[in-house]
Amino acid sequence: MTAPTAQPPAPRSSQVVLRPLGLGAPLRWLTLGLRDLARAPAVGLFYGAGFWLMAAVLGWVFRTQPEYTMSLASGCLLLGPFLALGLYDASRRHEAGQAAHLGQSLVCWRSHMGSMGMLVLVLIVLELLWGRASLVVFAVFFNTGLPSTTGVMQAVFNPENWEFVAVYTLVGGVFAALVFASTVVSIPMILDRDTDAMTAAITSMRVVVENPGVMLWWGALITLLVGLSLWPWGAGLLVTGPLLGHASWHAYRAALEPQEPVPSE
């Protein structure tokens, strides 16, 4: 009697199915993120230091070359999700009942270089457009020359310059929304499912479009926590950065149905 031939594992379905999200979901993601941070504090501290360093550089640019602040901020929004990639890997390992290690998190991107590279390219284009748009806004409203740091603060808090503040905020908001919508679940999706960049970005945008209230609430929470973490001297990012990274993994898990194997014929 011959032994049965081992069957290869059934392939996974490529169809992406979204889940509806409730308004309480972002708070659950933060709770789960805090649990992951407590389970691997050394990993979190390493990446938190990276977030803090970005904030320190951003503050230095604001004090010396304020007209480039928005450009650099857009770059930080670009770099942040990729810095969080190691945190996504740590959360994924915790989910699987494994221990998370810093060395593993630093190389988790190696098998996804193609998709990650394409997504980086798209986001770099957005970042360059954002930076150019912010400089144009400054040039239009300050045609006598770009202001100093003091001039920027006076411009922001001067009621007579409400048009500048409104346009600057609108332009920044549009590009920030595009970056957020493109990355809210795309990077953890690439890490978890090894999908292509286009599918991941489109899926991320679908999540935002189908859950606008929840995603707006999630984006507001991220903005609030990051804003509070910048005082004093951005030190709060040592904790808030990794917390949001872990929480973003759980946002991805909550937004998408797990992949199901395709039944073999």
Short mmCIF file of N, CA and C in Angstrom, two decimals, residues 11-19 85 88-89 92 95 108 111-112 115-116 185-197 199-200 203-204 206-207 249-261:
data_model
loop_
_atom_site.label_atom_id
_atom_site.label_comp_id
_atom_site.label_asym_id
_atom_site.label_seq_id
_atom_site.Cartn_x
_atom_site.Cartn_y
_atom_site.Cartn_z
N PRO A 11 -3.48 27.48 -2.61
CA PRO A 11 -3.14 28.89 -2.77
C PRO A 11 -4.17 29.77 -2.08
N ARG A 12 -3.73 30.95 -1.71
CA ARG A 12 -4.62 31.88 -1.06
C ARG A 12 -5.40 32.69 -2.09
N SER A 13 -6.61 33.06 -1.72
CA SER A 13 -7.42 33.86 -2.61
C SER A 13 -6.81 35.25 -2.74
N SER A 14 -6.82 35.80 -3.97
CA SER A 14 -6.28 37.14 -4.20
C SER A 14 -7.34 38.22 -4.01
N GLN A 15 -8.59 37.83 -3.81
CA GLN A 15 -9.65 38.80 -3.64
C GLN A 15 -9.53 39.48 -2.27
N VAL A 16 -9.64 40.79 -2.27
CA VAL A 16 -9.54 41.56 -1.04
C VAL A 16 -10.94 41.95 -0.60
N VAL A 17 -11.34 41.51 0.57
CA VAL A 17 -12.67 41.79 1.11
C VAL A 17 -12.52 42.72 2.30
N LEU A 18 -13.22 43.83 2.26
CA LEU A 18 -13.14 44.81 3.33
C LEU A 18 -14.18 44.53 4.41
N ARG A 19 -13.87 44.96 5.61
CA ARG A 19 -14.80 44.84 6.72
C ARG A 19 -15.35 46.23 7.08
N LEU A 85 7.46 49.98 9.54
CA LEU A 85 7.41 48.63 8.99
C LEU A 85 7.92 47.59 9.98
N TYR A 88 5.23 46.90 12.42
CA TYR A 88 4.21 46.00 11.87
C TYR A 88 4.67 44.55 11.98
N ASP A 89 5.95 44.34 11.68
CA ASP A 89 6.48 42.98 11.76
C ASP A 89 6.43 42.45 13.19
N ARG A 92 2.89 41.53 13.98
CA ARG A 92 2.53 40.29 13.27
C ARG A 92 3.10 39.07 13.99
N GLU A 95 1.08 38.37 17.06
CA GLU A 95 -0.19 37.77 16.65
C GLU A 95 -0.03 36.27 16.42
N CYS A 108 12.77 42.89 7.69
CA CYS A 108 11.49 42.31 7.26
C CYS A 108 11.08 42.77 5.87
N SER A 111 12.06 40.79 1.41
CA SER A 111 11.32 40.00 0.41
C SER A 111 10.21 40.81 -0.26
N HIS A 112 10.12 42.09 0.04
CA HIS A 112 9.06 42.92 -0.53
C HIS A 112 9.63 44.16 -1.21
N SER A 115 7.59 45.73 -4.44
CA SER A 115 6.36 46.45 -4.12
C SER A 115 6.63 47.70 -3.30
N MET A 116 7.53 47.58 -2.33
CA MET A 116 7.86 48.73 -1.51
C MET A 116 8.49 49.84 -2.35
N VAL A 185 -3.41 51.37 5.14
CA VAL A 185 -3.28 49.91 5.29
C VAL A 185 -2.36 49.31 4.24
N SER A 186 -1.84 50.10 3.31
CA SER A 186 -1.10 49.52 2.18
C SER A 186 0.21 48.88 2.59
N ILE A 187 0.97 49.53 3.47
CA ILE A 187 2.29 48.99 3.83
C ILE A 187 2.18 47.72 4.67
N PRO A 188 1.33 47.69 5.71
CA PRO A 188 1.16 46.39 6.39
C PRO A 188 0.58 45.32 5.49
N MET A 189 -0.23 45.72 4.51
CA MET A 189 -0.79 44.75 3.57
C MET A 189 0.30 44.12 2.71
N ILE A 190 1.25 44.95 2.24
CA ILE A 190 2.36 44.42 1.46
C ILE A 190 3.20 43.47 2.31
N LEU A 191 3.45 43.85 3.55
CA LEU A 191 4.23 43.00 4.44
C LEU A 191 3.53 41.67 4.70
N ASP A 192 2.23 41.71 4.89
CA ASP A 192 1.49 40.52 5.28
C ASP A 192 1.13 39.63 4.10
N ARG A 193 0.77 40.23 2.97
CA ARG A 193 0.25 39.46 1.84
C ARG A 193 1.15 39.45 0.63
N ASP A 194 2.25 40.22 0.69
CA ASP A 194 3.19 40.31 -0.43
C ASP A 194 2.48 40.69 -1.71
N THR A 195 1.53 41.61 -1.61
CA THR A 195 0.79 42.07 -2.78
C THR A 195 1.57 43.17 -3.49
N ASP A 196 1.11 43.53 -4.68
CA ASP A 196 1.79 44.60 -5.41
C ASP A 196 1.37 45.96 -4.88
N ALA A 197 2.18 46.98 -5.18
CA ALA A 197 1.97 48.31 -4.62
C ALA A 197 0.65 48.91 -5.08
N THR A 199 -2.20 47.42 -5.99
CA THR A 199 -3.33 46.78 -5.30
C THR A 199 -3.40 47.26 -3.86
N ALA A 200 -2.26 47.36 -3.20
CA ALA A 200 -2.23 47.79 -1.80
C ALA A 200 -2.71 49.23 -1.66
N THR A 203 -6.47 49.42 -2.37
CA THR A 203 -7.20 48.85 -1.24
C THR A 203 -7.22 49.83 -0.08
N SER A 204 -6.10 50.50 0.17
CA SER A 204 -6.03 51.48 1.25
C SER A 204 -7.03 52.61 1.01
N ARG A 206 -9.74 52.40 -0.79
CA ARG A 206 -11.09 51.85 -0.63
C ARG A 206 -11.50 51.83 0.84
N VAL A 207 -10.57 51.48 1.70
CA VAL A 207 -10.87 51.47 3.13
C VAL A 207 -11.30 52.86 3.60
N TRP A 249 -1.01 48.49 12.53
CA TRP A 249 -1.11 47.09 12.13
C TRP A 249 -2.49 46.54 12.46
N HIS A 250 -2.99 46.85 13.62
CA HIS A 250 -4.31 46.35 14.02
C HIS A 250 -5.42 47.03 13.23
N ALA A 251 -5.17 48.27 12.76
CA ALA A 251 -6.13 48.92 11.86
C ALA A 251 -6.23 48.13 10.56
N TYR A 252 -5.09 47.72 10.05
CA TYR A 252 -5.08 46.89 8.82
C TYR A 252 -5.82 45.58 9.05
N ARG A 253 -5.54 44.91 10.16
CA ARG A 253 -6.20 43.64 10.45
C ARG A 253 -7.70 43.79 10.57
N ALA A 254 -8.15 44.90 11.17
CA ALA A 254 -9.57 45.12 11.37
C ALA A 254 -10.28 45.49 10.07
N ALA A 255 -9.56 46.14 9.15
CA ALA A 255 -10.19 46.66 7.94
C ALA A 255 -10.35 45.61 6.84
N LEU A 256 -9.52 44.56 6.85
CA LEU A 256 -9.54 43.56 5.78
C LEU A 256 -9.86 42.19 6.34
N GLU A 257 -10.68 41.45 5.60
CA GLU A 257 -10.93 40.06 5.96
C GLU A 257 -9.66 39.25 5.76
N PRO A 258 -9.39 38.26 6.61
CA PRO A 258 -8.20 37.42 6.41
C PRO A 258 -8.27 36.70 5.08
N GLN A 259 -7.12 36.42 4.53
CA GLN A 259 -7.05 35.65 3.30
C GLN A 259 -7.52 34.22 3.54
N GLU A 260 -8.32 33.74 2.63
CA GLU A 260 -8.80 32.36 2.73
C GLU A 260 -8.19 31.52 1.61
N PRO A 261 -7.72 30.29 1.92
CA PRO A 261 -7.19 29.42 0.87
C PRO A 261 -8.27 29.10 -0.17
#
